[in-house]
Amino acid sequence: MKHYHCFAYANGRIEFGGETPDDALPIYAVDCSVSEIERLGECISLLARHAYDGKTLLVPGIPEAADMNAAYDALIKFNCRVKHHMESV
């Protein structure tokens, strides 16, 4: 079964696609049904930080992280929030 993925790059930018690229870390994946894809998009839009351009979504805590360990901790916290939201709604 195909999945739709949400992933983040080292700079915190969040993107979506059919697979997680090698240079990104996974956040969450859902089945490729329209309702699940929409639900994931709404969840990420709700929980993510919105960049100044009004389009780019960022993992909260990564852009201002002091080092890669702090950035990774921010990604883990965000993953937990997304998982909790997706599994409770």
Coordinates of N, CA, C and O in Angstrom, one line a residue:
M1 N 0.8 -1.2 0.0 CA 0.0 0.0 0.0 C 0.9 1.2 0.0 O 1.9 1.3 0.7
K2 N 0.5 2.2 -0.8 CA 1.3 3.5 -0.9 C 1.0 4.4 0.3 O -0.1 4.3 0.8
H3 N 2.0 5.2 0.7 CA 1.8 6.1 1.7 C 2.2 7.5 1.3 O 2.9 7.7 0.3
Y4 N 1.6 8.5 2.0 CA 1.9 9.9 1.7 C 2.7 10.4 2.9 O 2.3 10.2 4.1
H5 N 3.9 11.0 2.7 CA 4.8 11.3 3.8 C 4.9 12.8 4.1 O 4.8 13.6 3.2
C6 N 5.1 13.1 5.3 CA 5.5 14.4 5.8 C 6.9 14.3 6.3 O 7.2 13.4 7.1
F7 N 7.8 15.2 5.9 CA 9.2 15.1 6.4 C 9.7 16.5 6.5 O 9.2 17.5 6.1
A8 N 10.9 16.6 7.2 CA 11.5 17.8 7.5 C 13.0 17.8 7.1 O 13.7 16.7 7.3
Y9 N 13.5 18.9 6.6 CA 14.9 19.0 6.3 C 15.7 19.6 7.5 O 15.0 20.1 8.5
A10 N 17.0 19.6 7.5 CA 17.8 20.1 8.6 C 17.5 21.5 9.0 O 17.7 21.9 10.1
N11 N 17.1 22.3 8.0 CA 16.8 23.7 8.3 C 15.4 23.9 9.0 O 15.0 25.0 9.3
G12 N 14.6 22.8 9.1 CA 13.3 22.8 9.7 C 12.1 22.9 8.7 O 11.0 22.8 9.1
R13 N 12.4 23.1 7.4 CA 11.4 23.2 6.4 C 10.6 21.9 6.3 O 11.3 20.8 6.2
I14 N 9.3 21.9 6.3 CA 8.5 20.7 6.2 C 7.9 20.6 4.8 O 7.5 21.6 4.2
E15 N 7.9 19.4 4.3 CA 7.4 19.2 3.0 C 6.6 17.9 3.0 O 6.7 17.1 4.0
F16 N 5.9 17.6 1.9 CA 5.1 16.4 1.8 C 5.4 15.7 0.5 O 5.8 16.4 -0.5
G17 N 5.2 14.4 0.4 CA 5.5 13.7 -0.9 C 5.2 12.2 -0.7 O 4.9 11.7 0.3
G18 N 5.5 11.5 -1.8 CA 5.3 10.1 -1.9 C 6.3 9.3 -1.2 O 6.0 8.1 -0.8
E19 N 7.4 9.9 -0.9 CA 8.5 9.2 -0.1 C 9.3 10.3 0.6 O 9.4 11.4 0.2
T20 N 10.0 9.9 1.6 CA 10.9 10.8 2.3 C 12.3 10.8 1.6 O 12.9 9.7 1.5
P21 N 12.8 11.9 1.2 CA 14.1 12.0 0.5 C 15.2 11.6 1.5 O 15.0 11.6 2.7
D22 N 16.3 11.2 0.9 CA 17.4 10.7 1.8 C 18.0 11.8 2.7 O 18.5 11.5 3.7
D23 N 17.9 13.1 2.3 CA 18.4 14.2 3.1 C 17.4 14.8 4.0 O 17.6 15.9 4.5
A24 N 16.3 14.1 4.3 CA 15.2 14.6 5.2 C 14.9 13.5 6.2 O 15.2 12.3 6.0
L25 N 14.3 14.0 7.3 CA 13.8 13.0 8.3 C 12.3 12.9 8.3 O 11.6 13.9 8.2
P26 N 11.8 11.7 8.5 CA 10.3 11.6 8.5 C 9.6 12.2 9.7 O 10.2 12.2 10.8
I27 N 8.4 12.7 9.5 CA 7.6 13.2 10.6 C 6.4 12.2 10.8 O 6.2 11.7 11.9
Y28 N 5.7 11.9 9.7 CA 4.5 11.1 9.8 C 4.1 10.6 8.4 O 4.4 11.3 7.4
A29 N 3.5 9.5 8.3 CA 3.0 9.0 7.0 C 1.6 8.5 7.2 O 1.2 7.9 8.2
V30 N 0.8 8.6 6.1 CA -0.6 8.2 6.1 C -0.9 7.4 4.8 O -0.1 7.5 3.9
D31 N -2.0 6.7 4.8 CA -2.4 6.0 3.6 C -2.7 7.1 2.5 O -3.0 8.2 2.9
C32 N -2.7 6.7 1.3 CA -2.9 7.7 0.2 C -4.4 8.0 -0.1 O -4.7 8.3 -1.2
S33 N -5.2 7.9 0.9 CA -6.6 8.3 0.7 C -6.7 9.8 0.8 O -6.0 10.5 1.6
V34 N -7.6 10.4 0.0 CA -7.8 11.9 0.1 C -8.1 12.4 1.5 O -7.5 13.4 1.9
S35 N -8.9 11.7 2.2 CA -9.3 12.2 3.5 C -8.1 12.1 4.5 O -7.9 13.1 5.3
E36 N -7.2 11.1 4.4 CA -6.1 11.0 5.3 C -5.0 12.1 4.9 O -4.4 12.7 5.8
I37 N -4.8 12.3 3.6 CA -3.9 13.3 3.2 C -4.3 14.7 3.6 O -3.5 15.5 4.1
E38 N -5.6 15.0 3.5 CA -6.1 16.3 4.0 C -6.0 16.4 5.5 O -5.6 17.5 6.0
R39 N -6.2 15.3 6.2 CA -6.1 15.4 7.7 C -4.7 15.6 8.1 O -4.4 16.4 9.0
L40 N -3.7 15.0 7.4 CA -2.3 15.2 7.8 C -1.9 16.6 7.5 O -1.3 17.3 8.3
G41 N -2.3 17.2 6.3 CA -2.0 18.6 6.0 C -2.6 19.5 7.0 O -1.9 20.5 7.4
E42 N -3.8 19.3 7.4 CA -4.4 20.2 8.4 C -3.7 20.1 9.8 O -3.5 21.1 10.4
C43 N -3.3 18.9 10.2 CA -2.6 18.7 11.4 C -1.3 19.4 11.4 O -0.9 20.2 12.3
I44 N -0.5 19.2 10.3 CA 0.8 19.9 10.2 C 0.6 21.4 10.2 O 1.4 22.1 10.9
S45 N -0.3 21.9 9.4 CA -0.5 23.3 9.4 C -0.9 23.9 10.7 O -0.5 25.0 11.0
L46 N -1.6 23.2 11.5 CA -2.0 23.6 12.8 C -0.8 23.6 13.8 O -0.7 24.6 14.6
L47 N 0.0 22.6 13.8 CA 1.1 22.5 14.7 C 2.4 23.1 14.3 O 3.2 23.4 15.2
A48 N 2.6 23.3 13.1 CA 3.9 23.9 12.6 C 3.9 25.4 12.7 O 2.9 26.1 12.9
R49 N 5.2 25.9 12.7 CA 5.4 27.3 12.6 C 5.2 27.7 11.1 O 5.7 27.1 10.3
H50 N 4.6 28.9 10.9 CA 4.4 29.4 9.6 C 5.5 30.5 9.3 O 5.7 31.4 10.1
A51 N 6.3 30.3 8.2 CA 7.4 31.3 7.9 C 6.8 32.6 7.5 O 5.6 32.7 7.2
Y52 N 7.6 33.6 7.4 CA 7.2 34.9 7.0 C 6.6 35.0 5.6 O 5.8 35.9 5.3
D53 N 6.9 34.1 4.7 CA 6.4 34.1 3.4 C 4.9 33.7 3.4 O 4.2 33.8 2.3
G54 N 4.4 33.1 4.5 CA 3.0 32.7 4.5 C 2.8 31.3 3.9 O 1.6 30.8 3.9
K55 N 3.8 30.7 3.3 CA 3.6 29.4 2.6 C 4.4 28.3 3.3 O 4.0 27.2 3.4
T56 N 5.7 28.6 3.7 CA 6.6 27.6 4.2 C 6.2 27.2 5.6 O 5.9 28.1 6.4
L57 N 6.2 25.9 5.9 CA 6.0 25.4 7.2 C 7.3 25.0 7.8 O 8.1 24.4 7.1
L58 N 7.5 25.3 9.1 CA 8.7 24.9 9.8 C 8.4 24.1 11.1 O 7.4 24.4 11.7
V59 N 9.3 23.2 11.4 CA 9.3 22.5 12.7 C 9.6 23.5 13.8 O 10.7 24.1 13.7
P60 N 8.7 23.8 14.7 CA 9.0 24.7 15.8 C 10.3 24.3 16.6 O 10.5 23.1 16.9
G61 N 11.2 25.3 16.8 CA 12.4 25.0 17.5 C 13.6 24.7 16.7 O 14.7 24.9 17.2
I62 N 13.5 24.3 15.5 CA 14.6 24.0 14.6 C 15.4 25.2 14.1 O 16.6 25.3 14.3
P63 N 14.6 26.2 13.6 CA 15.4 27.4 13.0 C 16.3 28.1 14.0 O 17.3 28.6 13.7
E64 N 15.8 28.1 15.3 CA 16.6 28.8 16.3 C 17.5 27.9 17.2 O 18.1 28.4 18.2
A65 N 17.5 26.6 16.9 CA 18.3 25.7 17.7 C 19.8 26.0 17.7 O 20.3 26.4 16.7
A66 N 20.4 25.9 18.9 CA 21.8 26.2 19.0 C 22.7 25.2 18.3 O 23.8 25.6 17.9
D67 N 22.3 24.0 18.2 CA 23.1 23.0 17.6 C 22.2 21.9 17.0 O 21.0 21.9 17.2
M68 N 22.8 20.9 16.4 CA 22.0 19.8 15.8 C 21.3 18.9 16.8 O 20.3 18.4 16.6
N69 N 21.9 18.8 18.0 CA 21.2 18.1 19.1 C 19.9 18.7 19.5 O 18.9 18.1 19.7
A70 N 20.0 20.1 19.6 CA 18.8 20.8 20.0 C 17.7 20.7 18.9 O 16.5 20.6 19.1
A71 N 18.2 20.8 17.6 CA 17.3 20.7 16.5 C 16.6 19.3 16.4 O 15.4 19.2 16.2
Y72 N 17.4 18.3 16.7 CA 16.9 16.9 16.7 C 15.9 16.7 17.8 O 14.8 16.1 17.6
D73 N 16.1 17.3 19.0 CA 15.2 17.3 20.1 C 13.9 18.0 19.7 O 12.8 17.5 20.0
A74 N 14.0 19.1 19.0 CA 12.8 19.8 18.6 C 12.0 19.0 17.6 O 10.7 18.9 17.6
L75 N 12.7 18.3 16.7 CA 12.0 17.4 15.7 C 11.3 16.2 16.5 O 10.1 15.9 16.1
I76 N 11.9 15.6 17.4 CA 11.3 14.6 18.2 C 10.0 15.0 18.9 O 9.0 14.4 18.9
K77 N 10.1 16.2 19.5 CA 8.9 16.8 20.2 C 7.8 17.0 19.2 O 6.6 16.7 19.5
F78 N 8.2 17.6 18.1 CA 7.2 17.8 17.0 C 6.5 16.5 16.5 O 5.3 16.4 16.4
N79 N 7.4 15.5 16.3 CA 6.9 14.2 15.9 C 5.8 13.7 16.9 O 4.8 13.1 16.5
C80 N 6.2 13.8 18.2 CA 5.2 13.3 19.2 C 3.9 14.0 19.2 O 2.9 13.5 19.3
R81 N 4.0 15.4 19.0 CA 2.8 16.2 18.9 C 1.9 15.8 17.7 O 0.7 15.7 17.8
V82 N 2.6 15.6 16.6 CA 1.8 15.2 15.4 C 1.2 13.8 15.6 O 0.0 13.6 15.3
K83 N 2.0 12.9 16.1 CA 1.4 11.5 16.3 C 0.2 11.5 17.2 O -0.8 10.9 17.0
H84 N 0.4 12.3 18.3 CA -0.7 12.4 19.3 C -1.9 13.0 18.6 O -3.1 12.5 18.8
H85 N -1.8 14.0 17.9 CA -2.9 14.7 17.2 C -3.6 13.8 16.2 O -4.8 13.7 16.2
M86 N -2.7 13.2 15.4 CA -3.3 12.3 14.3 C -4.0 11.1 14.9 O -5.0 10.6 14.3
E87 N -3.6 10.6 16.0 CA -4.2 9.4 16.6 C -5.3 9.7 17.6 O -6.0 8.8 18.0
S88 N -5.5 11.0 17.9 CA -6.6 11.3 18.8 C -7.8 12.0 18.1 O -8.8 12.2 18.7
V89 N -7.6 12.4 16.9 CA -8.7 13.2 16.2 C -9.4 12.2 15.3 O -8.9 11.3 14.7

